[in-house]
C-alpha atoms as a printed R data frame, in Angstrom:
    type eleno elety resid chain resno       x       y       z
1   ATOM     1    CA   MET     A     1  13.429  12.455  -8.624
2   ATOM     2    CA   ASN     A     2  12.214  15.702 -10.125
3   ATOM     3    CA   GLU     A     3   9.674  17.138  -7.955
4   ATOM     4    CA   THR     A     4   7.423  18.495 -10.626
5   ATOM     5    CA   ILE     A     5   7.309  15.028 -12.478
6   ATOM     6    CA   LEU     A     6   6.443  13.467  -9.008
7   ATOM     7    CA   ARG     A     7   3.503  15.784  -8.352
8   ATOM     8    CA   LYS     A     8   2.254  15.383 -11.668
9   ATOM     9    CA   TYR     A     9   2.291  11.792 -11.543
10  ATOM    10    CA   ALA     A    10   0.420  12.016  -8.154
11  ATOM    11    CA   LYS     A    11  -2.259  14.155  -9.532
12  ATOM    12    CA   LEU     A    12  -2.694  11.455 -12.418
13  ATOM    13    CA   ALA     A    13  -2.863   8.519  -9.930
14  ATOM    14    CA   VAL     A    14  -5.473  10.247  -7.587
15  ATOM    15    CA   GLU     A    15  -7.557  11.916 -10.393
16  ATOM    16    CA   MET     A    16  -7.234   9.369 -12.872
17  ATOM    17    CA   GLY     A    17  -6.054   6.189 -11.528
18  ATOM    18    CA   VAL     A    18  -8.215   6.023  -8.430
19  ATOM    19    CA   ASN     A    19 -10.846   8.624  -9.533
20  ATOM    20    CA   VAL     A    20 -11.483   9.941  -6.041
21  ATOM    21    CA   GLN     A    21 -14.671  11.517  -5.415
22  ATOM    22    CA   GLU     A    22 -15.861  14.729  -3.274
23  ATOM    23    CA   ASN     A    23 -15.841  13.666   0.265
24  ATOM    24    CA   GLN     A    24 -14.530  10.384  -0.218
25  ATOM    25    CA   THR     A    25 -12.105   8.540   1.933
26  ATOM    26    CA   LEU     A    26  -8.824   7.680   0.029
27  ATOM    27    CA   VAL     A    27  -6.701   4.813   1.641
28  ATOM    28    CA   ILE     A    28  -2.891   4.965   0.222
29  ATOM    29    CA   ASN     A    29  -0.795   1.915   0.828
30  ATOM    30    CA   ALA     A    30   2.811   3.303   0.640
31  ATOM    31    CA   PRO     A    31   6.223   2.018   1.575
32  ATOM    32    CA   VAL     A    32   8.161   4.404   3.559
33  ATOM    33    CA   GLU     A    33  10.619   4.753   1.124
34  ATOM    34    CA   ALA     A    34   8.075   6.353  -1.053
35  ATOM    35    CA   ALA     A    35   6.905   8.911   1.539
36  ATOM    36    CA   GLU     A    36   7.670  12.014  -0.489
37  ATOM    37    CA   PHE     A    37   5.586  10.466  -3.705
38  ATOM    38    CA   ALA     A    38   2.714   9.587  -0.928
39  ATOM    39    CA   ARG     A    39   2.614  12.966   0.410
40  ATOM    40    CA   TYR     A    40   2.103  14.668  -2.906
41  ATOM    41    CA   CYS     A    41  -0.715  12.068  -3.511
42  ATOM    42    CA   VAL     A    42  -2.343  13.040  -0.003
43  ATOM    43    CA   GLU     A    43  -2.066  16.785  -1.235
44  ATOM    44    CA   ALA     A    44  -3.452  15.855  -4.601
45  ATOM    45    CA   ALA     A    45  -6.631  13.951  -3.205
46  ATOM    46    CA   TYR     A    46  -7.392  16.766  -0.952
47  ATOM    47    CA   GLN     A    47  -7.291  19.159  -3.967
48  ATOM    48    CA   ALA     A    48  -9.606  17.040  -5.557
49  ATOM    49    CA   LYS     A    49 -11.855  16.968  -2.504
50  ATOM    50    CA   ALA     A    50 -11.410  13.681  -0.908
51  ATOM    51    CA   GLY     A    51 -13.102  14.029   2.416
52  ATOM    52    CA   TYR     A    52 -10.223  12.201   4.336
53  ATOM    53    CA   VAL     A    53  -6.851  10.457   3.245
54  ATOM    54    CA   TYR     A    54  -5.669   7.638   5.466
55  ATOM    55    CA   VAL     A    55  -1.805   6.581   4.694
56  ATOM    56    CA   ARG     A    56  -1.018   2.998   5.631
57  ATOM    57    CA   TRP     A    57   2.863   2.853   5.797
58  ATOM    58    CA   VAL     A    58   4.697  -0.146   5.192
59  ATOM    59    CA   ASP     A    59   8.493  -0.832   5.550
60  ATOM    60    CA   ASP     A    60   9.964  -3.845   3.725
61  ATOM    61    CA   GLN     A    61  12.897  -3.685   6.319
62  ATOM    62    CA   THR     A    62  10.857  -4.105   9.397
63  ATOM    63    CA   SER     A    63   8.773  -6.734   7.665
64  ATOM    64    CA   LYS     A    64  12.014  -8.644   6.876
65  ATOM    65    CA   LEU     A    65  13.104  -8.465  10.678
66  ATOM    66    CA   SER     A    66   9.733  -9.602  11.679
67  ATOM    67    CA   TYR     A    67  10.077 -12.700   9.285
68  ATOM    68    CA   GLN     A    68  13.212 -13.258  10.605
69  ATOM    69    CA   HIS     A    69  12.693 -13.018  14.394
70  ATOM    70    CA   ALA     A    70   9.044 -13.210  15.200
71  ATOM    71    CA   ASN     A    71   7.108 -16.623  15.843
72  ATOM    72    CA   ILE     A    72   5.235 -17.737  12.865
73  ATOM    73    CA   GLU     A    73   2.167 -18.235  14.780
74  ATOM    74    CA   ARG     A    74   2.194 -14.483  15.813
75  ATOM    75    CA   LEU     A    75   3.086 -13.497  12.392
76  ATOM    76    CA   LYS     A    76  -0.066 -15.514  11.003
77  ATOM    77    CA   ARG     A    77  -2.305 -13.620  13.728
78  ATOM    78    CA   VAL     A    78  -4.341 -11.080  11.861
79  ATOM    79    CA   ASP     A    79  -5.668  -8.932  15.062
80  ATOM    80    CA   ASP     A    80  -9.250  -8.054  15.332
81  ATOM    81    CA   TRP     A    81  -8.320  -4.349  14.854
82  ATOM    82    CA   VAL     A    82  -6.899  -5.208  11.680
83  ATOM    83    CA   VAL     A    83 -10.023  -6.648  10.033
84  ATOM    84    CA   SER     A    84 -11.945  -3.839  11.673
85  ATOM    85    CA   GLN     A    85  -9.848  -1.486   9.722
86  ATOM    86    CA   TYR     A    86 -10.489  -2.956   6.497
87  ATOM    87    CA   GLN     A    87 -14.289  -3.323   7.201
88  ATOM    88    CA   THR     A    88 -14.625   0.443   7.915
89  ATOM    89    CA   PHE     A    89 -12.940   0.691   4.391
90  ATOM    90    CA   VAL     A    90 -15.578  -1.173   2.877
91  ATOM    91    CA   ASP     A    91 -18.089   0.235   5.098
92  ATOM    92    CA   GLU     A    92 -17.354   4.141   4.393
93  ATOM    93    CA   GLY     A    93 -16.882   3.353   0.415
94  ATOM    94    CA   ALA     A    94 -13.001   4.105   0.808
95  ATOM    95    CA   CYS     A    95 -11.200   4.072  -2.550
96  ATOM    96    CA   ALA     A    96  -7.664   2.631  -2.349
97  ATOM    97    CA   LEU     A    97  -4.493   3.643  -4.000
98  ATOM    98    CA   SER     A    98  -1.444   1.203  -3.730
99  ATOM    99    CA   ILE     A    99   2.208   2.386  -4.285
100 ATOM   100    CA   TYR     A   100   4.555  -0.423  -5.193
101 ATOM   101    CA   ALA     A   101   7.950   0.435  -4.559
102 ATOM   102    CA   PRO     A   102  10.087  -2.763  -5.199
103 ATOM   103    CA   SER     A   103  12.648  -3.990  -2.931
104 ATOM   104    CA   PRO     A   104  14.666  -6.610  -5.362
105 ATOM   105    CA   GLY     A   105  16.010  -9.411  -3.367
106 ATOM   106    CA   LEU     A   106  15.699  -7.889  -0.117
107 ATOM   107    CA   LEU     A   107  13.650 -11.126   1.565
108 ATOM   108    CA   ALA     A   108  15.738 -13.818  -0.462
109 ATOM   109    CA   ASP     A   109  17.201 -14.825   2.801
110 ATOM   110    CA   VAL     A   110  13.519 -15.137   4.443
111 ATOM   111    CA   ASP     A   111  12.047 -18.728   4.283
112 ATOM   112    CA   GLY     A   112   9.408 -18.245   1.210
113 ATOM   113    CA   GLU     A   113   7.207 -20.759   3.058
114 ATOM   114    CA   LYS     A   114   6.894 -18.332   5.933
115 ATOM   115    CA   ILE     A   115   6.047 -15.409   4.024
116 ATOM   116    CA   ALA     A   116   3.550 -17.354   2.118
117 ATOM   117    CA   GLU     A   117   1.775 -18.377   5.318
118 ATOM   118    CA   VAL     A   118   1.736 -15.068   6.608
119 ATOM   119    CA   SER     A   119   0.271 -13.873   3.377
120 ATOM   120    CA   LYS     A   120  -2.295 -16.485   3.082
121 ATOM   121    CA   ALA     A   121  -3.576 -15.683   6.805
122 ATOM   122    CA   MET     A   122  -4.057 -12.054   6.045
123 ATOM   123    CA   GLN     A   123  -5.785 -12.816   2.767
124 ATOM   124    CA   ALA     A   124  -8.042 -15.100   4.558
125 ATOM   125    CA   ALA     A   125  -8.630 -12.847   7.511
126 ATOM   126    CA   VAL     A   126  -9.357  -9.988   4.937
127 ATOM   127    CA   SER     A   127 -11.162 -11.507   1.826
128 ATOM   128    CA   PHE     A   128 -14.145  -9.753   2.137
129 ATOM   129    CA   TYR     A   129 -11.913  -6.508   1.355
130 ATOM   130    CA   TYR     A   130 -10.359  -7.837  -1.648
131 ATOM   131    CA   THR     A   131 -13.643  -9.411  -2.994
132 ATOM   132    CA   HIS     A   132 -15.055  -5.832  -2.656
133 ATOM   133    CA   MET     A   133 -12.032  -4.336  -4.448
134 ATOM   134    CA   MET     A   134 -11.870  -6.992  -7.162
135 ATOM   135    CA   ALA     A   135 -15.589  -6.978  -7.940
136 ATOM   136    CA   ASN     A   136 -15.103  -3.182  -8.496
137 ATOM   137    CA   LYS     A   137 -17.385  -1.870  -5.956
138 ATOM   138    CA   THR     A   138 -15.147   0.871  -5.295
139 ATOM   139    CA   GLN     A   139 -12.414   2.369  -7.317
140 ATOM   140    CA   TRP     A   140  -8.715   1.014  -6.745
141 ATOM   141    CA   SER     A   141  -5.506   1.818  -8.433
142 ATOM   142    CA   LEU     A   142  -1.973   0.568  -8.235
143 ATOM   143    CA   VAL     A   143   1.125   2.724  -9.204
144 ATOM   144    CA   SER     A   144   4.787   1.777  -9.235
145 ATOM   145    CA   ILE     A   145   7.969   4.230  -8.226
146 ATOM   146    CA   PRO     A   146  11.323   3.618  -8.372
147 ATOM   147    CA   THR     A   147  13.531   3.781  -5.018
148 ATOM   148    CA   ALA     A   148  17.177   4.417  -4.159
149 ATOM   149    CA   TYR     A   149  17.237   0.644  -3.156
150 ATOM   150    CA   TRP     A   150  15.824  -0.521  -6.277
151 ATOM   151    CA   ALA     A   151  18.016   1.269  -8.622
152 ATOM   152    CA   GLN     A   152  21.304   0.475  -6.741
153 ATOM   153    CA   VAL     A   153  20.091  -3.258  -7.198
154 ATOM   154    CA   VAL     A   154  19.303  -2.585 -11.029
155 ATOM   155    CA   PHE     A   155  21.974  -0.237 -11.771
156 ATOM   156    CA   PRO     A   156  24.934  -1.232  -9.317
157 ATOM   157    CA   GLU     A   157  27.354   0.797 -11.341
């Protein structure tokens, strides 16, 4: 993808979408497939005078492996350090930018009930965080970006 366009999109996401403030912490949730764009967002945030930018990387491929092989009870357990991290984000007034990069069909062969149970456990453990965000007590934004995997599925020819 064109670097100039990605940089402009990152600047737009940070300055207009999430509206990061001077000295504010920005949490970026990003799939590893969007690493280049996430880095541009980090750079744009620091140019906008963010105090700190923390990137929470996710990888759909390793998540799939966990769903396929890990014990459901372990997957549903949300460790204290995870909850503490979310509480820190709330306590510091961090804003959040989530980068969505779909992987259509990747989890098609994974038990949907297992995915739902794990998601439900996480939602319950950090419900305070989502309540905080949905009540607009801090800024947040969601942007989407295509990936090579997405393009291959959508445009197979």
